[in-house]
């Protein structure tokens, strides 16, 4: 009983560690981060009345924390600020992975325990980091959408076989599009976001995304598959459609092996494509036309024969348009709504009532 009481008293006297560590605009352990000079934020545990000081340590290896940070340490800073504390170490580099911890002193100037280690990894921060080229099928032209006065580009299916001959330590897929893309590796979807990379002022800035794809690679032959649609880039937006601007995609798969070797697979003119897949067109405003008789079974798998597919054309990256990592969270699927009622107001035309306003896509059998 005395031992239990003594331990309980000791635990109650300790100051709990800060929690909910975030980077800049609330990112939690982000991959493909955009800012080489980020800021740090954290929360104080319940029961702590105030913070009188803090200390942040930043390192290139978690084993160096908290005692031997090699990138930056704030020392003890007397301040009640616990959000948006600017990093003041050396500028960070593309692809760099960084680890950090924080502790604070409470209203009685008692030091807390160190927080758990948080981390972030930078994306490709400049155009010079890209070896890849923009690619697309040559001579693409928008076609008229049946039943409308508008035009749309046909969806492109693009693929590349690559060879993995050693155990993979880490693999990152850096990717973007002038338009919208969906990526796969060996037939498995990459990421869980949609409408990627999103709309930006394309003439000056295009956002890129970073995916951890190490678990999707296998020993031997692998295939990168890309679907490319017009999106906001060359599709209809309000009252304008830039049907003369061909959708293009850019991707760079960087693989690090356990033996220390590194290999980069980039989009270029050696990739192959077709626009005769099941998704004939996909328009932000005018919907999607899907033709199941054009299914291409296994098109993004290693044993598929792409000898009838066409080579793509490549386009160099422009220095006038900045490729920069996405600065906000991507769109992801939130919920699935059941259909409450199906009606047929005119023959062959069906209305699915979901019971509320929504933005999403239908799932049909």
XYZ file of C-alpha atoms in Angstrom:
365
model
C 0.000 0.000 0.000
C 2.793 2.430 0.925
C 4.705 1.566 -2.261
C 1.589 2.113 -4.407
C 0.913 5.467 -2.715
C 4.517 6.574 -3.218
C 4.481 5.718 -6.946
C 1.128 7.428 -7.493
C 2.352 10.574 -5.782
C 5.489 10.605 -7.904
C 3.486 10.197 -11.156
C 1.166 13.055 -10.232
C 4.134 15.371 -9.654
C 5.555 14.807 -13.134
C 4.714 17.258 -15.938
C 3.219 15.434 -18.918
C 4.744 15.794 -22.378
C 3.229 18.024 -25.062
C 1.215 16.258 -27.752
C -0.450 16.783 -31.169
C 2.751 17.965 -32.833
C 2.046 19.586 -36.204
C 3.991 21.333 -38.916
C 3.100 24.735 -40.415
C -0.624 24.706 -41.375
C -1.487 21.716 -39.210
C 0.257 18.881 -41.099
C 0.931 15.686 -39.121
C 4.148 13.905 -40.164
C 3.719 15.002 -43.809
C 5.329 13.276 -46.783
C 6.339 15.472 -49.728
C 6.265 18.697 -47.699
C 6.658 22.022 -49.501
C 8.520 24.359 -47.117
C 12.265 24.285 -46.377
C 11.673 26.732 -43.484
C 8.634 25.270 -41.667
C 7.065 26.181 -38.322
C 6.256 23.955 -35.351
C 3.139 23.715 -33.151
C 1.990 21.549 -30.242
C -0.677 21.259 -27.554
C -0.353 21.264 -23.775
C -1.941 18.444 -21.788
C -5.121 18.963 -19.769
C -4.344 20.319 -16.312
C -1.435 22.531 -17.386
C -2.482 26.129 -16.731
C 0.119 27.778 -18.946
C 3.476 27.459 -20.643
C 6.354 29.692 -19.544
C 9.096 28.327 -21.824
C 9.809 25.733 -24.504
C 12.669 23.961 -26.254
C 12.668 22.412 -29.746
C 15.273 20.018 -31.135
C 15.554 19.040 -34.822
C 17.751 16.313 -36.309
C 18.393 14.251 -39.420
C 18.192 11.000 -37.433
C 15.794 10.120 -34.584
C 18.689 8.523 -32.687
C 20.199 11.999 -32.243
C 17.182 13.270 -30.293
C 16.875 14.880 -27.884
C 20.473 15.282 -26.746
C 22.480 15.642 -29.969
C 20.365 17.444 -32.608
C 22.437 18.131 -35.721
C 20.076 20.520 -37.530
C 18.754 22.974 -34.949
C 17.977 23.453 -31.282
C 16.112 26.452 -29.982
C 17.609 26.177 -26.496
C 15.288 27.227 -23.679
C 13.030 30.035 -24.900
C 10.918 31.892 -22.330
C 7.598 32.252 -24.150
C 3.971 31.124 -23.899
C 3.827 30.633 -27.678
C 3.080 27.046 -28.720
C 2.008 27.529 -32.357
C 3.935 28.507 -35.494
C 7.425 28.592 -33.980
C 9.724 29.199 -36.956
C 12.519 26.780 -37.763
C 15.830 28.666 -37.692
C 18.290 26.016 -38.760
C 19.940 25.621 -42.176
C 17.602 25.447 -45.169
C 16.373 21.935 -45.737
C 16.757 20.075 -49.019
C 14.505 18.232 -51.439
C 13.785 14.647 -50.318
C 15.284 15.301 -46.854
C 13.628 13.562 -43.896
C 13.647 15.497 -40.632
C 12.799 14.525 -37.030
C 11.826 16.835 -34.157
C 10.786 16.930 -30.512
C 9.607 19.577 -28.081
C 9.388 20.067 -24.321
C 7.971 22.929 -22.248
C 8.094 24.438 -18.779
C 4.750 24.893 -17.041
C 3.403 27.759 -14.919
C 5.641 26.615 -12.033
C 8.697 26.400 -14.275
C 8.688 22.611 -14.040
C 10.059 20.928 -17.165
C 7.895 18.441 -19.022
C 8.998 15.173 -20.515
C 10.048 15.321 -24.168
C 7.274 14.744 -26.677
C 7.171 11.775 -28.988
C 9.354 12.202 -32.073
C 7.532 13.759 -35.040
C 8.867 13.819 -38.589
C 8.402 15.246 -42.051
C 9.899 14.604 -45.477
C 10.418 17.242 -48.137
C 9.180 16.770 -51.689
C 10.937 17.986 -54.838
C 11.250 21.700 -54.084
C 12.567 23.039 -57.408
C 12.249 22.315 -61.114
C 15.916 21.289 -61.145
C 15.040 18.238 -59.030
C 13.052 16.761 -61.918
C 14.622 14.501 -64.529
C 11.198 13.572 -65.902
C 9.452 15.166 -68.888
C 5.811 15.987 -69.462
C 4.286 13.238 -71.625
C 1.104 12.708 -73.626
C -0.113 10.890 -76.708
C 0.743 13.011 -79.775
C -1.868 14.820 -81.837
C -4.605 14.769 -79.224
C -7.752 16.726 -80.071
C -10.876 17.353 -78.029
C -13.982 15.597 -79.330
C -17.603 16.682 -79.018
C -19.483 15.299 -76.017
C -22.667 13.590 -77.174
C -25.741 15.647 -76.382
C -23.862 18.844 -75.558
C -22.190 21.693 -77.416
C -18.942 21.136 -75.510
C -15.788 19.156 -76.256
C -13.554 16.956 -74.117
C -10.226 15.154 -74.481
C -10.283 11.363 -74.411
C -8.790 9.809 -71.295
C -5.261 8.471 -71.827
C -3.984 5.202 -70.372
C -0.189 5.326 -70.016
C 2.197 2.618 -68.844
C 5.864 1.748 -68.358
C 7.482 -1.553 -67.352
C 10.436 -1.280 -64.972
C 12.781 -3.818 -63.445
C 13.517 -4.227 -59.722
C 16.489 -6.511 -59.138
C 17.357 -5.913 -55.485
C 15.674 -5.473 -52.104
C 14.005 -2.069 -51.845
C 14.802 0.175 -48.878
C 12.600 3.121 -49.902
C 10.628 4.228 -52.951
C 8.909 7.535 -53.695
C 6.666 8.447 -56.605
C 6.725 12.181 -57.390
C 3.938 13.057 -59.802
C 1.715 15.776 -61.218
C -0.406 16.561 -64.265
C -1.650 19.308 -66.494
C -5.105 17.892 -65.948
C -6.013 15.086 -63.525
C -4.221 11.796 -62.930
C -4.712 8.444 -61.246
C -1.621 6.302 -60.652
C -1.180 2.580 -60.054
C 1.701 0.166 -59.497
C 1.229 -3.445 -60.593
C -2.516 -2.890 -60.774
C -2.791 -1.462 -57.251
C -3.954 2.104 -56.719
C -1.381 4.627 -55.503
C -2.789 6.869 -52.767
C -6.380 7.429 -51.674
C -6.877 10.981 -52.927
C -9.014 12.126 -55.848
C -9.050 14.976 -58.392
C -5.267 15.123 -58.130
C -3.279 17.316 -58.308
C -6.031 19.951 -58.110
C -6.512 23.316 -59.765
C -3.762 25.962 -59.717
C -2.836 28.923 -61.946
C -1.220 26.579 -64.474
C 0.707 29.303 -66.282
C 2.774 29.994 -63.143
C 2.494 27.073 -60.673
C 1.549 23.382 -60.733
C 1.399 21.330 -57.538
C 3.117 17.958 -57.216
C 2.406 15.016 -54.915
C 4.658 12.485 -53.234
C 3.674 8.873 -52.505
C 5.446 6.145 -50.553
C 5.242 3.183 -52.936
C 7.870 0.855 -51.491
C 5.265 -1.711 -50.421
C 3.814 -1.872 -53.961
C 7.060 -2.873 -55.689
C 8.036 -6.497 -56.168
C 11.210 -8.248 -57.268
C 11.408 -8.501 -61.050
C 9.148 -6.778 -63.561
C 6.841 -3.983 -62.342
C 4.499 -1.631 -64.185
C 3.662 2.001 -63.498
C 0.168 2.830 -64.795
C -1.257 6.320 -65.244
C -4.704 7.545 -66.243
C -4.802 11.112 -67.537
C -7.874 13.318 -67.974
C -8.304 16.990 -68.858
C -9.504 18.239 -65.453
C -9.549 22.004 -65.080
C -6.429 22.419 -67.216
C -7.919 21.983 -70.677
C -11.502 21.140 -69.775
C -14.459 23.397 -69.195
C -14.200 25.851 -66.298
C -17.080 28.302 -65.875
C -17.425 29.853 -69.331
C -14.081 28.870 -70.822
C -12.613 25.684 -72.237
C -8.969 25.529 -73.319
C -9.433 22.693 -75.787
C -6.176 23.553 -77.524
C -4.155 22.691 -74.374
C -3.340 18.953 -74.397
C -3.397 17.236 -70.971
C 0.014 15.975 -69.889
C 1.455 14.056 -66.946
C 4.874 13.987 -65.297
C 6.181 11.302 -62.916
C 9.461 10.341 -61.292
C 9.820 7.059 -59.396
C 12.922 7.079 -57.187
C 13.995 3.755 -55.678
C 16.654 3.278 -53.001
C 17.929 -0.259 -52.480
C 19.181 -1.875 -49.301
C 22.600 -2.319 -50.926
C 22.958 1.479 -51.190
C 22.206 1.793 -54.910
C 19.625 4.249 -56.231
C 17.599 4.268 -59.447
C 15.239 6.807 -61.035
C 12.475 5.939 -63.516
C 11.101 9.039 -65.234
C 8.369 9.775 -67.743
C 9.843 10.247 -71.219
C 9.223 9.201 -74.829
C 9.822 5.499 -73.991
C 6.451 5.242 -72.220
C 3.455 3.911 -74.188
C -0.202 4.912 -74.200
C -3.671 4.522 -75.675
C -6.848 6.598 -75.553
C -9.084 3.666 -76.429
C -9.816 2.547 -72.879
C -13.175 2.183 -71.123
C -13.263 5.765 -69.816
C -13.741 7.600 -73.107
C -13.860 11.053 -71.546
C -14.085 12.512 -68.029
C -15.277 16.094 -67.669
C -15.557 18.160 -64.474
C -18.926 19.572 -65.595
C -20.176 17.095 -68.174
C -19.530 13.801 -66.416
C -17.842 10.620 -67.516
C -18.535 8.348 -70.471
C -17.645 4.731 -69.703
C -17.759 1.999 -72.320
C -17.320 -1.467 -70.802
C -16.701 -3.024 -74.240
C -13.368 -1.155 -74.249
C -12.102 -2.688 -71.003
C -8.339 -3.398 -71.099
C -7.847 -6.261 -68.680
C -4.508 -6.095 -66.883
C -3.280 -3.000 -68.728
C -1.201 -1.919 -65.704
C 0.237 -5.355 -64.905
C 3.578 -6.840 -65.902
C 2.317 -9.570 -68.255
C 0.279 -7.221 -70.476
C 1.229 -6.965 -74.167
C 1.448 -3.259 -75.083
C 2.942 -3.799 -78.561
C -0.142 -2.171 -80.133
C 0.066 0.887 -77.892
C 1.631 4.091 -79.205
C 4.769 5.861 -77.963
C 4.117 9.149 -76.208
C 5.640 12.517 -77.034
C 7.638 14.370 -74.410
C 7.821 18.029 -73.463
C 10.526 19.640 -71.325
C 9.725 21.404 -68.070
C 9.346 25.164 -68.500
C 11.325 27.456 -66.229
C 8.357 29.811 -66.279
C 6.077 27.344 -64.465
C 7.052 26.324 -60.943
C 6.598 22.679 -59.953
C 6.113 22.757 -56.181
C 4.799 20.270 -53.594
C 1.127 20.554 -52.674
C 0.566 23.115 -49.903
C -2.624 21.646 -48.487
C -4.223 18.265 -47.902
C -5.624 16.575 -51.024
C -9.279 15.677 -51.530
C -10.125 12.226 -50.188
C -13.295 10.130 -49.972
C -15.085 10.904 -46.719
C -18.303 8.882 -46.600
C -20.430 6.537 -48.698
C -24.085 7.514 -49.080
C -26.733 4.843 -49.728
C -29.331 5.488 -52.423
C -32.681 6.254 -50.762
C -34.814 6.189 -53.886
C -34.459 5.560 -57.638
C -36.915 7.125 -60.065
C -37.214 7.153 -63.873
C -38.809 10.512 -64.805
C -38.290 9.780 -68.512
C -37.677 6.392 -70.083
C -34.025 5.358 -69.803
C -33.094 8.336 -67.612
C -32.700 7.568 -63.900
C -32.453 9.780 -60.824
C -30.676 8.479 -57.721
C -31.860 10.279 -54.586
C -29.146 10.284 -51.897
C -31.156 12.394 -49.461
C -28.719 15.314 -49.335
C -26.532 17.611 -51.377
C -23.148 16.040 -52.116
C -19.989 16.129 -54.202
C -18.803 12.712 -55.286
C -19.070 9.899 -57.795
C -21.562 7.046 -58.238
C -20.686 3.422 -57.607
C -22.702 1.217 -59.958
C -23.102 -2.483 -60.660
